[in-house]
Amino acid sequence: MTFDLVIRNADVATASERWQGDIGITAGRIAALGIALPAGRQEIDAGGRLVTPGGVDAHCHLDQPTSDGSKMADDFLTGTRSAACGGTTTVIPFACQMKGQSLVDAVADYHHRAEGKAAVDYAFHLIVSDPTPAVLRDELPRLVAEGCTSVKLYMTYDDMKLDDRQILDLLAAARREGVFTMIHAENADCIAWLADALVGAGLTAPRYHAHARPMLVEREATHRAIALAELADVPVLIVHVSGREAVAQIREAQGLGLKIYAETCPQYLFLTEDDLGGEGFEGAKCICSPPPRDKANQQAIWNGLDNGTFQVLSSDHAPFSMGPDGKAVAGADAPFTQVPNGIPGLETRLPLVMTHGVLAGRIDIHTFVALTSTNPARLYGLFPRKGTIAVGADADLVVWDTDLDRTVRNADLHHAVDYTPYEGQAIRAWPRITLCRGRAVWREGQYLGEAGFGRFLPCDRPQPAAVRGRGHRGPLWTA
Ligand code: DUC
Ligand code: ZN
Ligand code: ZN
């Protein structure tokens, strides 16, 4: 047998295994794993370097329509280019229903936006902002059959939020259809009340964004989301968890045997509310929701990654540049309430967490792979095609350099955003090579991808019960 490509001398790490040897690739899939495999038409000598599955970024926003006149800086071309250069080979952005819009139409529009542009593979989550009977009864089953098997719902944002009754309706439909639900948990009325008071007092700079969204509003909504999921008897995942009080709610629910899953993001590990700045507009670079907290909350998130509370670590890449199309859509002196929420992070997610998580000894390599690739693939119905290194899986692989001495610089990144909130942060690891379905899309500092190479991945029914905590310390669930 001759392989198309053989990766030799790899130090392979998956969510559960570590071994040294070769990976044989044919027709974009892993055809063999072993020692001294036969020759390939092409060969890459990994030279003993670490090789992990390509990253699955299960929470990112690309070319998503907005309702405030802003425009996301990244479309499927620049977003997936940036993903490839940072070792991510599958992205799952959101087909977003505007209130009054058909969900089927929102998905058709999103396919159109992605068509011919993606450099790595992609699937879609749904955002349901208008759960009418027709949407839940007719459109959702049709979209599930077409491979959209997960939904996100919002408890905040005026143009997106659902009330508790609507949430229950959506959760019941999700249960019926086998759809997995992600929940943005912040209390909308508390935020509006605080924001009105702050703006009324003239406290409008970006840093007051954090004052309008204290941990309490996330804690309350997380508690309520868990209660609603328990009532509807359906698994849910709480997205972008920012700190200790929300972690405690989730941990308690998991301890009671409820099927509650959790995601966090690099901004809650590497930024604090101090990054929202002083009185100037610069701090708008770090306006995202929930906001970054403090060092003690960062530690609570690291603990939750290590002890199995979190199953997923995503970027929540929401790319707005600093100009009038983006953060300054309402002017560079606009109050924080009118600044688009979100920060870029697709490309830096894996290198930052490899550096400050794995290489710094905070999490082990298997936890890293599970959080950034295997678990999201399982949860969202893409496993075993994605998320692992196994015979038959897509040859999505990252060959790592792990002895670098660099800092993050926006000038080196490949997104279309004019800043990174991680500018100047230390980096010791970066992908040397990223392969998507056996094709090098990034190699030794060169982007080699091609618009349109990335394929839409219809998702199977999600497999949340297959994603467990780490056994010895994490929670265990049965189906
Ligand atoms: N918060 C979200 O809920 N979505 C996108 C970006 C953000 O900050
Ligand atoms: Zn959100
Ligand atoms: Zn988001």
CSV table of C-alpha atoms and ligand atoms in Angstrom, one decimal:
chain,number,residue,atom,x,y,z
A,1,MET,CA,0.0,0.0,0.0
A,2,THR,CA,1.3,3.5,-0.9
A,3,PHE,CA,-0.1,6.4,1.1
A,4,ASP,CA,-0.7,9.8,-0.3
A,5,LEU,CA,1.2,11.2,2.7
A,6,VAL,CA,3.0,9.8,5.7
A,7,ILE,CA,3.8,11.9,8.8
A,8,ARG,CA,6.8,10.2,10.4
A,9,ASN,CA,8.2,10.4,13.9
A,10,ALA,CA,5.2,12.0,15.4
A,11,ASP,CA,4.6,12.3,19.1
A,12,VAL,CA,0.8,11.7,18.9
A,13,ALA,CA,-1.5,12.9,21.6
A,14,THR,CA,-5.3,12.3,21.6
A,15,ALA,CA,-7.8,12.8,24.3
A,16,SER,CA,-6.9,9.5,25.8
A,17,GLU,CA,-3.6,8.2,24.3
A,18,ARG,CA,0.0,9.1,23.7
A,19,TRP,CA,2.3,7.2,21.4
A,20,GLN,CA,5.2,7.7,19.0
A,21,GLY,CA,5.1,6.7,15.4
A,22,ASP,CA,3.7,7.4,11.9
A,23,ILE,CA,0.4,8.4,10.4
A,24,GLY,CA,-0.5,7.2,6.9
A,25,ILE,CA,-3.0,9.3,5.0
A,26,THR,CA,-4.9,8.4,1.8
A,27,ALA,CA,-7.7,10.4,0.1
A,28,GLY,CA,-7.8,12.9,3.0
A,29,ARG,CA,-8.4,10.3,5.7
A,30,ILE,CA,-6.2,8.5,8.2
A,31,ALA,CA,-5.5,5.1,6.6
A,32,ALA,CA,-3.0,3.7,9.1
A,33,LEU,CA,-1.3,4.3,12.3
A,34,GLY,CA,1.9,2.5,13.2
A,35,ILE,CA,5.7,2.2,13.3
A,36,ALA,CA,7.8,2.2,10.1
A,37,LEU,CA,4.8,2.5,7.8
A,38,PRO,CA,5.4,2.0,4.1
A,39,ALA,CA,6.4,5.0,2.0
A,40,GLY,CA,4.0,7.7,1.0
A,41,ARG,CA,4.0,9.7,-2.2
A,42,GLN,CA,4.8,12.6,0.1
A,43,GLU,CA,6.4,12.5,3.5
A,44,ILE,CA,6.6,14.9,6.4
A,45,ASP,CA,9.2,14.3,9.1
A,46,ALA,CA,7.6,15.5,12.3
A,47,GLY,CA,11.0,15.1,14.0
A,48,GLY,CA,9.5,13.9,17.3
A,49,ARG,CA,7.2,16.9,17.5
A,50,LEU,CA,3.9,16.8,19.2
A,51,VAL,CA,1.0,16.0,16.9
A,52,THR,CA,-2.6,16.6,18.0
A,53,PRO,CA,-6.0,16.5,16.2
A,54,GLY,CA,-6.9,19.7,14.4
A,55,GLY,CA,-8.9,22.0,16.6
A,56,VAL,CA,-12.7,22.2,16.5
A,57,ASP,CA,-13.8,25.7,17.4
A,58,ALA,CA,-17.4,25.1,18.3
A,59,HIS,CA,-18.3,28.8,19.1
A,60,CYS,CA,-17.3,31.5,16.7
A,61,HIS,CA,-19.2,34.1,14.7
A,62,LEU,CA,-18.3,34.7,11.0
A,63,ASP,CA,-20.1,37.1,8.7
A,64,GLN,CA,-23.1,37.1,11.0
A,65,PRO,CA,-25.7,39.8,10.3
A,66,THR,CA,-26.1,42.4,13.0
A,67,SER,CA,-28.9,44.7,13.9
A,68,ASP,CA,-26.9,47.8,14.9
A,69,GLY,CA,-25.3,48.7,11.6
A,70,SER,CA,-22.0,47.1,12.4
A,71,LYS,CA,-20.3,44.5,10.2
A,72,MET,CA,-18.2,41.6,11.3
A,73,ALA,CA,-14.7,42.0,10.0
A,74,ASP,CA,-14.3,38.3,9.2
A,75,ASP,CA,-16.2,36.4,6.6
A,76,PHE,CA,-15.8,32.7,5.9
A,77,LEU,CA,-12.6,33.4,3.9
A,78,THR,CA,-10.7,35.4,6.4
A,79,GLY,CA,-12.1,33.7,9.5
A,80,THR,CA,-11.2,30.2,8.3
A,81,ARG,CA,-7.8,31.4,7.0
A,82,SER,CA,-7.1,32.6,10.5
A,83,ALA,CA,-8.4,29.3,12.0
A,84,ALA,CA,-6.1,27.3,9.8
A,85,CYS,CA,-3.0,29.3,10.8
A,86,GLY,CA,-3.8,28.7,14.4
A,87,GLY,CA,-4.4,25.0,14.1
A,88,THR,CA,-8.2,24.9,13.9
A,89,THR,CA,-9.5,22.7,11.1
A,90,THR,CA,-13.3,22.8,11.9
A,91,VAL,CA,-15.4,25.8,12.8
A,92,ILE,CA,-19.0,25.9,13.9
A,93,PRO,CA,-20.4,29.4,13.6
A,94,PHE,CA,-24.0,30.4,13.9
A,95,ALA,CA,-26.8,30.7,11.4
A,96,CYS,CA,-28.8,33.4,13.2
A,97,GLN,CA,-32.5,33.9,13.0
A,98,MET,CA,-33.6,37.5,13.4
A,99,LYS,CA,-37.0,38.1,15.1
A,100,GLY,CA,-39.7,37.6,12.5
A,101,GLN,CA,-37.4,35.7,10.2
A,102,SER,CA,-37.8,32.1,9.1
A,103,LEU,CA,-35.1,29.9,10.5
A,104,VAL,CA,-34.9,28.0,7.2
A,105,ASP,CA,-34.2,31.3,5.4
A,106,ALA,CA,-31.5,32.3,7.9
A,107,VAL,CA,-29.8,29.0,7.2
A,108,ALA,CA,-30.1,29.3,3.5
A,109,ASP,CA,-28.6,32.8,3.7
A,110,TYR,CA,-25.7,31.5,5.8
A,111,HIS,CA,-24.9,28.7,3.3
A,112,HIS,CA,-24.8,31.4,0.7
A,113,ARG,CA,-22.3,33.4,2.8
A,114,ALA,CA,-20.1,30.4,3.3
A,115,GLU,CA,-20.3,29.0,-0.3
A,116,GLY,CA,-16.9,28.9,-2.0
A,117,LYS,CA,-15.1,30.8,0.8
A,118,ALA,CA,-14.1,28.4,3.6
A,119,ALA,CA,-10.5,27.2,3.8
A,120,VAL,CA,-11.3,24.6,6.5
A,121,ASP,CA,-14.4,22.5,7.2
A,122,TYR,CA,-17.5,24.0,8.9
A,123,ALA,CA,-20.8,23.2,10.4
A,124,PHE,CA,-23.6,25.5,11.6
A,125,HIS,CA,-25.3,26.0,14.9
A,126,LEU,CA,-28.7,27.6,14.8
A,127,ILE,CA,-29.6,30.8,16.8
A,128,VAL,CA,-33.3,30.8,17.6
A,129,SER,CA,-34.6,34.3,18.5
A,130,ASP,CA,-38.2,33.7,17.5
A,131,PRO,CA,-39.4,30.3,18.6
A,132,THR,CA,-42.8,30.4,17.0
A,133,PRO,CA,-44.9,27.2,16.7
A,134,ALA,CA,-44.1,27.0,13.0
A,135,VAL,CA,-40.3,27.4,13.6
A,136,LEU,CA,-40.3,24.7,16.3
A,137,ARG,CA,-42.8,22.3,14.7
A,138,ASP,CA,-41.9,22.5,11.0
A,139,GLU,CA,-38.6,24.2,10.5
A,140,LEU,CA,-36.5,22.7,13.2
A,141,PRO,CA,-37.0,19.1,12.1
A,142,ARG,CA,-36.3,20.0,8.6
A,143,LEU,CA,-33.0,21.7,9.5
A,144,VAL,CA,-32.0,18.7,11.8
A,145,ALA,CA,-32.4,16.4,8.8
A,146,GLU,CA,-30.1,18.8,6.8
A,147,GLY,CA,-27.4,18.5,9.5
A,148,CYS,CA,-28.0,21.5,11.8
A,149,THR,CA,-28.5,19.7,15.2
A,150,SER,CA,-27.6,22.3,17.8
A,151,VAL,CA,-29.2,25.6,18.8
A,152,LYS,CA,-28.1,28.6,20.8
A,153,LEU,CA,-30.6,30.7,22.8
A,154,TYR,CA,-30.0,34.0,24.5
A,155,MET,CA,-31.3,35.2,27.9
A,156,THR,CA,-30.0,38.7,27.1
A,157,TYR,CA,-29.6,41.1,24.1
A,158,ASP,CA,-32.9,42.9,23.2
A,159,ASP,CA,-32.9,41.5,19.6
A,160,MET,CA,-32.2,37.9,20.6
A,161,LYS,CA,-33.4,37.2,24.1
A,162,LEU,CA,-36.1,34.7,25.0
A,163,ASP,CA,-38.3,34.8,28.1
A,164,ASP,CA,-38.5,31.8,30.3
A,165,ARG,CA,-41.7,30.5,28.6
A,166,GLN,CA,-40.1,30.7,25.2
A,167,ILE,CA,-37.0,29.0,26.6
A,168,LEU,CA,-39.1,26.1,27.8
A,169,ASP,CA,-40.8,25.8,24.4
A,170,LEU,CA,-37.5,25.7,22.7
A,171,LEU,CA,-36.0,23.2,25.1
A,172,ALA,CA,-39.0,20.9,24.7
A,173,ALA,CA,-38.6,21.0,20.9
A,174,ALA,CA,-34.9,20.4,21.3
A,175,ARG,CA,-35.7,17.3,23.5
A,176,ARG,CA,-38.2,16.0,20.9
A,177,GLU,CA,-35.8,16.5,18.0
A,178,GLY,CA,-32.6,15.4,19.7
A,179,VAL,CA,-31.1,18.8,19.3
A,180,PHE,CA,-28.4,20.0,21.7
A,181,THR,CA,-29.0,23.5,23.2
A,182,MET,CA,-26.4,26.1,24.1
A,183,ILE,CA,-27.4,28.9,26.5
A,184,HIS,CA,-26.1,32.4,26.8
A,185,ALA,CA,-26.8,33.0,30.5
A,186,GLU,CA,-27.0,36.6,31.6
A,187,ASN,CA,-30.0,38.3,33.2
A,188,ALA,CA,-31.2,40.9,30.7
A,189,ASP,CA,-33.3,43.1,33.1
A,190,CYS,CA,-30.5,43.4,35.7
A,191,ILE,CA,-28.1,44.4,32.9
A,192,ALA,CA,-30.6,47.0,31.5
A,193,TRP,CA,-31.3,48.4,35.0
A,194,LEU,CA,-27.6,48.7,35.8
A,195,ALA,CA,-26.7,50.1,32.4
A,196,ASP,CA,-29.4,52.8,32.5
A,197,ALA,CA,-28.1,53.9,35.9
A,198,LEU,CA,-24.5,54.0,34.8
A,199,VAL,CA,-25.2,55.9,31.6
A,200,GLY,CA,-27.6,58.2,33.5
A,201,ALA,CA,-24.7,59.1,35.8
A,202,GLY,CA,-22.4,59.8,32.8
A,203,LEU,CA,-20.4,56.6,33.4
A,204,THR,CA,-20.2,55.6,29.7
A,205,ALA,CA,-16.6,54.5,29.0
A,206,PRO,CA,-15.9,50.9,27.9
A,207,ARG,CA,-14.9,49.9,31.4
A,208,TYR,CA,-18.4,50.4,32.7
A,209,HIS,CA,-19.5,47.5,30.5
A,210,ALA,CA,-18.1,45.2,33.2
A,211,HIS,CA,-20.0,47.2,35.9
A,212,ALA,CA,-23.3,46.6,34.0
A,213,ARG,CA,-22.7,42.9,33.8
A,214,PRO,CA,-21.3,41.8,37.2
A,215,MET,CA,-20.9,38.1,38.1
A,216,LEU,CA,-24.3,38.1,39.9
A,217,VAL,CA,-26.2,38.6,36.6
A,218,GLU,CA,-24.4,35.6,35.1
A,219,ARG,CA,-24.9,33.5,38.3
A,220,GLU,CA,-28.6,34.2,38.4
A,221,ALA,CA,-29.2,33.4,34.8
A,222,THR,CA,-27.0,30.2,34.9
A,223,HIS,CA,-29.0,29.0,37.9
A,224,ARG,CA,-32.3,29.7,36.0
A,225,ALA,CA,-31.0,28.1,32.8
A,226,ILE,CA,-30.1,24.9,34.8
A,227,ALA,CA,-33.6,24.9,36.4
A,228,LEU,CA,-35.3,25.3,33.1
A,229,ALA,CA,-33.3,22.5,31.6
A,230,GLU,CA,-34.1,20.3,34.6
A,231,LEU,CA,-37.8,21.1,34.1
A,232,ALA,CA,-37.7,20.3,30.4
A,233,ASP,CA,-35.5,17.2,31.2
A,234,VAL,CA,-32.9,18.0,28.5
A,235,PRO,CA,-29.1,18.4,28.4
A,236,VAL,CA,-27.8,21.9,27.9
A,237,LEU,CA,-24.5,23.6,27.6
A,238,ILE,CA,-23.8,26.9,29.3
A,239,VAL,CA,-21.6,28.9,26.9
A,240,HIS,CA,-18.7,31.3,27.7
A,241,VAL,CA,-18.7,30.9,31.4
A,242,SER,CA,-16.6,33.7,32.9
A,243,GLY,CA,-16.0,33.0,36.6
A,244,ARG,CA,-16.4,31.3,40.0
A,245,GLU,CA,-20.0,31.9,40.8
A,246,ALA,CA,-21.3,30.5,37.5
A,247,VAL,CA,-18.8,27.6,37.8
A,248,ALA,CA,-20.3,26.8,41.3
A,249,GLN,CA,-23.8,26.7,39.9
A,250,ILE,CA,-22.7,24.3,37.1
A,251,ARG,CA,-20.6,22.1,39.4
A,252,GLU,CA,-23.5,21.7,41.8
A,253,ALA,CA,-25.9,20.7,39.1
A,254,GLN,CA,-23.4,18.2,37.7
A,255,GLY,CA,-23.0,16.8,41.1
A,256,LEU,CA,-26.7,16.3,41.3
A,257,GLY,CA,-26.5,14.3,38.1
A,258,LEU,CA,-28.2,16.9,35.9
A,259,LYS,CA,-27.0,16.8,32.3
A,260,ILE,CA,-25.3,20.2,32.4
A,261,TYR,CA,-22.3,20.9,30.2
A,262,ALA,CA,-20.1,24.0,30.1
A,263,GLU,CA,-17.9,26.0,27.8
A,264,THR,CA,-15.3,28.7,28.6
A,265,CYS,CA,-13.1,30.8,26.4
A,266,PRO,CA,-9.6,32.3,26.3
A,267,GLN,CA,-10.8,35.8,27.3
A,268,TYR,CA,-11.7,34.4,30.8
A,269,LEU,CA,-8.2,33.0,31.2
A,270,PHE,CA,-6.0,35.7,29.7
A,271,LEU,CA,-7.9,39.0,30.1
A,272,THR,CA,-9.3,40.9,33.1
A,273,GLU,CA,-11.7,43.8,33.5
A,274,ASP,CA,-8.6,46.0,33.8
A,275,ASP,CA,-8.2,45.4,30.0
A,276,LEU,CA,-11.4,47.4,29.5
A,277,GLY,CA,-9.2,50.4,30.1
A,278,GLY,CA,-9.5,53.9,31.6
A,279,GLU,CA,-11.7,56.6,30.3
A,280,GLY,CA,-10.7,56.3,26.6
A,281,PHE,CA,-12.2,54.1,23.8
A,282,GLU,CA,-9.3,51.7,23.6
A,283,GLY,CA,-10.9,49.4,26.1
A,284,ALA,CA,-13.7,48.7,23.6
A,285,LYS,CA,-11.2,46.2,22.2
A,286,CYS,CA,-12.1,43.9,25.1
A,287,ILE,CA,-15.8,44.5,25.3
A,288,CYS,CA,-17.4,41.1,25.2
A,289,SER,CA,-20.2,39.4,27.1
A,290,PRO,CA,-19.9,38.2,29.8
A,291,PRO,CA,-17.0,40.5,30.5
A,292,PRO,CA,-13.5,39.4,31.6
A,293,ARG,CA,-13.3,39.3,35.4
A,294,ASP,CA,-10.3,39.3,37.7
A,295,LYS,CA,-7.3,37.0,38.5
A,296,ALA,CA,-9.2,35.0,41.1
A,297,ASN,CA,-11.9,34.2,38.6
A,298,GLN,CA,-9.3,33.3,36.0
A,299,GLN,CA,-8.0,30.7,38.5
A,300,ALA,CA,-11.5,29.4,39.0
A,301,ILE,CA,-11.8,28.8,35.3
A,302,TRP,CA,-8.4,27.1,35.1
A,303,ASN,CA,-9.6,24.9,38.0
A,304,GLY,CA,-12.8,24.1,36.2
A,305,LEU,CA,-10.8,23.1,33.1
A,306,ASP,CA,-8.6,20.8,35.1
A,307,ASN,CA,-11.4,19.2,37.2
A,308,GLY,CA,-13.8,18.3,34.4
A,309,THR,CA,-16.5,21.0,35.0
A,310,PHE,CA,-15.9,22.3,31.5
A,311,GLN,CA,-16.2,20.1,28.5
A,312,VAL,CA,-15.4,22.7,25.8
A,313,LEU,CA,-13.0,25.6,25.3
A,314,SER,CA,-14.0,27.7,22.3
A,315,SER,CA,-12.9,31.2,21.1
A,316,ASP,CA,-16.3,33.0,20.8
A,317,HIS,CA,-14.5,34.8,18.0
A,318,ALA,CA,-16.8,37.8,17.3
A,319,PRO,CA,-14.7,40.0,15.0
A,320,PHE,CA,-15.3,43.8,15.0
A,321,SER,CA,-12.6,46.2,14.0
A,322,MET,CA,-12.2,49.5,15.9
A,323,GLY,CA,-13.5,51.7,13.1
A,324,PRO,CA,-17.1,52.9,12.2
A,325,ASP,CA,-18.1,49.5,10.7
A,326,GLY,CA,-17.2,47.9,14.0
A,327,LYS,CA,-16.7,49.0,17.6
A,328,ALA,CA,-17.2,52.6,16.8
A,329,VAL,CA,-20.4,52.1,14.8
A,330,ALA,CA,-22.1,54.6,17.1
A,331,GLY,CA,-19.0,56.8,17.3
A,332,ALA,CA,-15.7,56.5,19.1
A,333,ASP,CA,-17.2,58.3,22.1
A,334,ALA,CA,-20.4,56.3,22.2
A,335,PRO,CA,-21.5,54.8,25.6
A,336,PHE,CA,-20.5,51.2,26.2
A,337,THR,CA,-24.1,50.2,25.6
A,338,GLN,CA,-23.7,51.0,21.9
A,339,VAL,CA,-20.4,49.2,21.3
A,340,PRO,CA,-20.7,45.8,19.5
A,341,ASN,CA,-19.9,42.9,21.9
A,342,GLY,CA,-17.2,40.5,21.0
A,343,ILE,CA,-13.5,40.0,20.5
A,344,PRO,CA,-11.4,38.0,18.0
A,345,GLY,CA,-9.6,34.8,19.0
A,346,LEU,CA,-9.9,32.0,16.5
A,347,GLU,CA,-6.2,32.0,15.6
A,348,THR,CA,-4.8,32.5,19.1
A,349,ARG,CA,-7.0,30.0,21.0
A,350,LEU,CA,-4.9,26.9,20.7
A,351,PRO,CA,-1.4,28.5,21.0
A,352,LEU,CA,-2.4,30.5,24.1
A,353,VAL,CA,-3.9,27.4,25.8
A,354,MET,CA,-1.1,25.2,24.8
A,355,THR,CA,1.4,27.7,26.1
A,356,HIS,CA,-0.2,28.7,29.4
A,357,GLY,CA,-2.2,25.6,30.0
A,358,VAL,CA,-0.2,22.5,28.8
A,359,LEU,CA,3.4,23.8,28.8
A,360,ALA,CA,2.8,25.7,32.1
A,361,GLY,CA,1.5,22.5,33.7
A,362,ARG,CA,-2.0,23.8,34.4
A,363,ILE,CA,-3.8,21.1,32.3
A,364,ASP,CA,-2.4,18.0,30.7
A,365,ILE,CA,-2.2,17.4,27.0
A,366,HIS,CA,-5.2,15.0,26.9
A,367,THR,CA,-7.4,17.5,28.6
A,368,PHE,CA,-6.2,20.1,26.1
A,369,VAL,CA,-7.2,17.8,23.1
A,370,ALA,CA,-10.5,16.9,24.8
A,371,LEU,CA,-11.5,20.5,25.4
A,372,THR,CA,-10.4,22.0,22.1
A,373,SER,CA,-11.2,19.1,19.7
A,374,THR,CA,-12.6,15.8,20.8
A,375,ASN,CA,-15.4,16.9,23.1
A,376,PRO,CA,-16.9,19.6,20.8
A,377,ALA,CA,-16.8,17.0,17.9
A,378,ARG,CA,-18.7,14.6,20.1
A,379,LEU,CA,-21.1,17.1,21.5
A,380,TYR,CA,-22.1,18.5,18.1
A,381,GLY,CA,-22.3,15.3,16.2
A,382,LEU,CA,-19.0,15.3,14.2
A,383,PHE,CA,-17.2,12.5,16.0
A,384,PRO,CA,-15.3,10.3,14.9
A,385,ARG,CA,-14.9,12.0,11.6
A,386,LYS,CA,-13.5,15.0,13.5
A,387,GLY,CA,-11.8,15.4,16.8
A,388,THR,CA,-9.4,12.5,17.0
A,389,ILE,CA,-6.5,10.7,15.3
A,390,ALA,CA,-7.8,7.3,14.4
A,391,VAL,CA,-8.1,5.1,11.3
A,392,GLY,CA,-11.0,6.4,9.2
A,393,ALA,CA,-11.0,9.9,10.7
A,394,ASP,CA,-10.4,12.9,8.5
A,395,ALA,CA,-6.6,13.7,8.5
A,396,ASP,CA,-7.0,17.0,10.4
A,397,LEU,CA,-3.7,17.3,12.2
A,398,VAL,CA,-1.5,19.8,13.9
A,399,VAL,CA,2.3,19.4,14.1
A,400,TRP,CA,3.4,21.7,17.0
A,401,ASP,CA,6.5,23.8,17.7
A,402,THR,CA,6.6,24.0,21.5
A,403,ASP,CA,9.9,25.7,22.2
A,404,LEU,CA,9.2,29.2,20.8
A,405,ASP,CA,9.9,32.5,22.6
A,406,ARG,CA,7.4,34.9,21.0
A,407,THR,CA,4.6,37.3,21.8
A,408,VAL,CA,1.2,37.6,20.1
A,409,ARG,CA,1.2,40.4,17.5
A,410,ASN,CA,-1.8,41.3,15.5
A,411,ALA,CA,0.6,42.0,12.5
A,412,ASP,CA,1.3,38.2,12.5
A,413,LEU,CA,-2.3,37.1,12.5
A,414,HIS,CA,-4.5,36.3,9.5
A,415,HIS,CA,-7.9,37.5,10.5
A,416,ALA,CA,-9.3,40.8,9.1
A,417,VAL,CA,-9.7,42.5,12.5
A,418,ASP,CA,-7.4,45.4,13.1
A,419,TYR,CA,-6.4,44.3,16.6
A,420,THR,CA,-6.0,41.4,18.9
A,421,PRO,CA,-6.9,41.7,22.6
A,422,TYR,CA,-3.9,39.4,23.3
A,423,GLU,CA,-1.3,41.7,21.9
A,424,GLY,CA,2.0,41.2,23.7
A,425,GLN,CA,1.0,38.0,25.5
A,426,ALA,CA,3.8,35.4,25.7
A,427,ILE,CA,3.6,32.4,23.3
A,428,ARG,CA,5.8,29.3,23.5
A,429,ALA,CA,3.7,27.1,21.1
A,430,TRP,CA,2.4,27.6,17.6
A,431,PRO,CA,1.3,25.1,14.9
A,432,ARG,CA,4.3,24.3,12.6
A,433,ILE,CA,1.9,22.5,10.2
A,434,THR,CA,-1.9,22.4,10.0
A,435,LEU,CA,-3.4,19.7,7.8
A,436,CYS,CA,-7.1,19.7,6.9
A,437,ARG,CA,-8.2,16.5,5.3
A,438,GLY,CA,-4.5,15.7,4.5
A,439,ARG,CA,-3.9,19.0,2.8
A,440,ALA,CA,-1.4,21.5,4.4
A,441,VAL,CA,-3.3,24.7,5.0
A,442,TRP,CA,-0.5,26.2,7.1
A,443,ARG,CA,3.2,25.3,7.0
A,444,GLU,CA,6.2,27.0,8.7
A,445,GLY,CA,4.7,30.4,8.7
A,446,GLN,CA,3.0,30.3,5.3
A,447,TYR,CA,-0.8,30.1,4.7
A,448,LEU,CA,-1.4,27.5,2.0
A,449,GLY,CA,-5.2,27.2,2.2
A,450,GLU,CA,-7.6,27.8,-0.6
A,451,ALA,CA,-11.0,29.4,-0.5
A,452,GLY,CA,-13.7,26.8,-1.2
A,453,PHE,CA,-11.6,23.8,0.0
A,454,GLY,CA,-13.6,23.8,3.3
A,455,ARG,CA,-16.7,21.7,3.2
A,456,PHE,CA,-20.0,22.0,5.0
A,457,LEU,CA,-20.3,19.2,7.5
A,458,PRO,CA,-23.9,18.0,8.2
A,459,CYS,CA,-23.9,17.1,11.9
A,460,ASP,CA,-25.3,13.9,13.3
A,461,ARG,CA,-27.4,13.9,16.4
A,462,PRO,CA,-25.2,15.2,19.2
A,463,GLN,CA,-23.7,12.7,21.6
A,464,PRO,CA,-23.5,14.6,24.9
A,465,ALA,CA,-23.7,11.5,27.1
A,466,ALA,CA,-20.4,10.3,25.4
A,467,VAL,CA,-18.6,13.4,26.8
A,468,ARG,CA,-17.9,12.8,30.4
A,469,GLY,CA,-15.8,14.5,32.9
A,470,ARG,CA,-12.4,13.1,33.4
A,471,GLY,CA,-13.6,10.2,35.5
A,472,HIS,CA,-11.4,10.4,38.5
A,473,ARG,CA,-12.4,13.9,39.3
A,474,GLY,CA,-15.1,15.0,36.9
A,475,PRO,CA,-18.8,14.2,36.9
A,476,LEU,CA,-20.1,11.1,35.3
A,477,TRP,CA,-23.3,10.9,33.4
A,478,THR,CA,-25.4,8.1,32.0
A,479,ALA,CA,-27.4,8.5,28.8
B,1,DUC,N1,-21.0,37.8,23.4
B,1,DUC,C1,-21.9,37.0,22.7
B,1,DUC,O1,-22.8,36.5,23.3
B,1,DUC,N2,-21.7,36.8,21.4
B,1,DUC,C2,-20.7,37.3,20.7
B,1,DUC,C3,-19.7,38.1,21.4
B,1,DUC,C4,-20.0,38.3,22.8
B,1,DUC,O2,-19.2,39.0,23.4
B,2,ZN,ZN,-23.3,34.4,23.8
B,3,ZN,ZN,-20.8,34.0,20.9
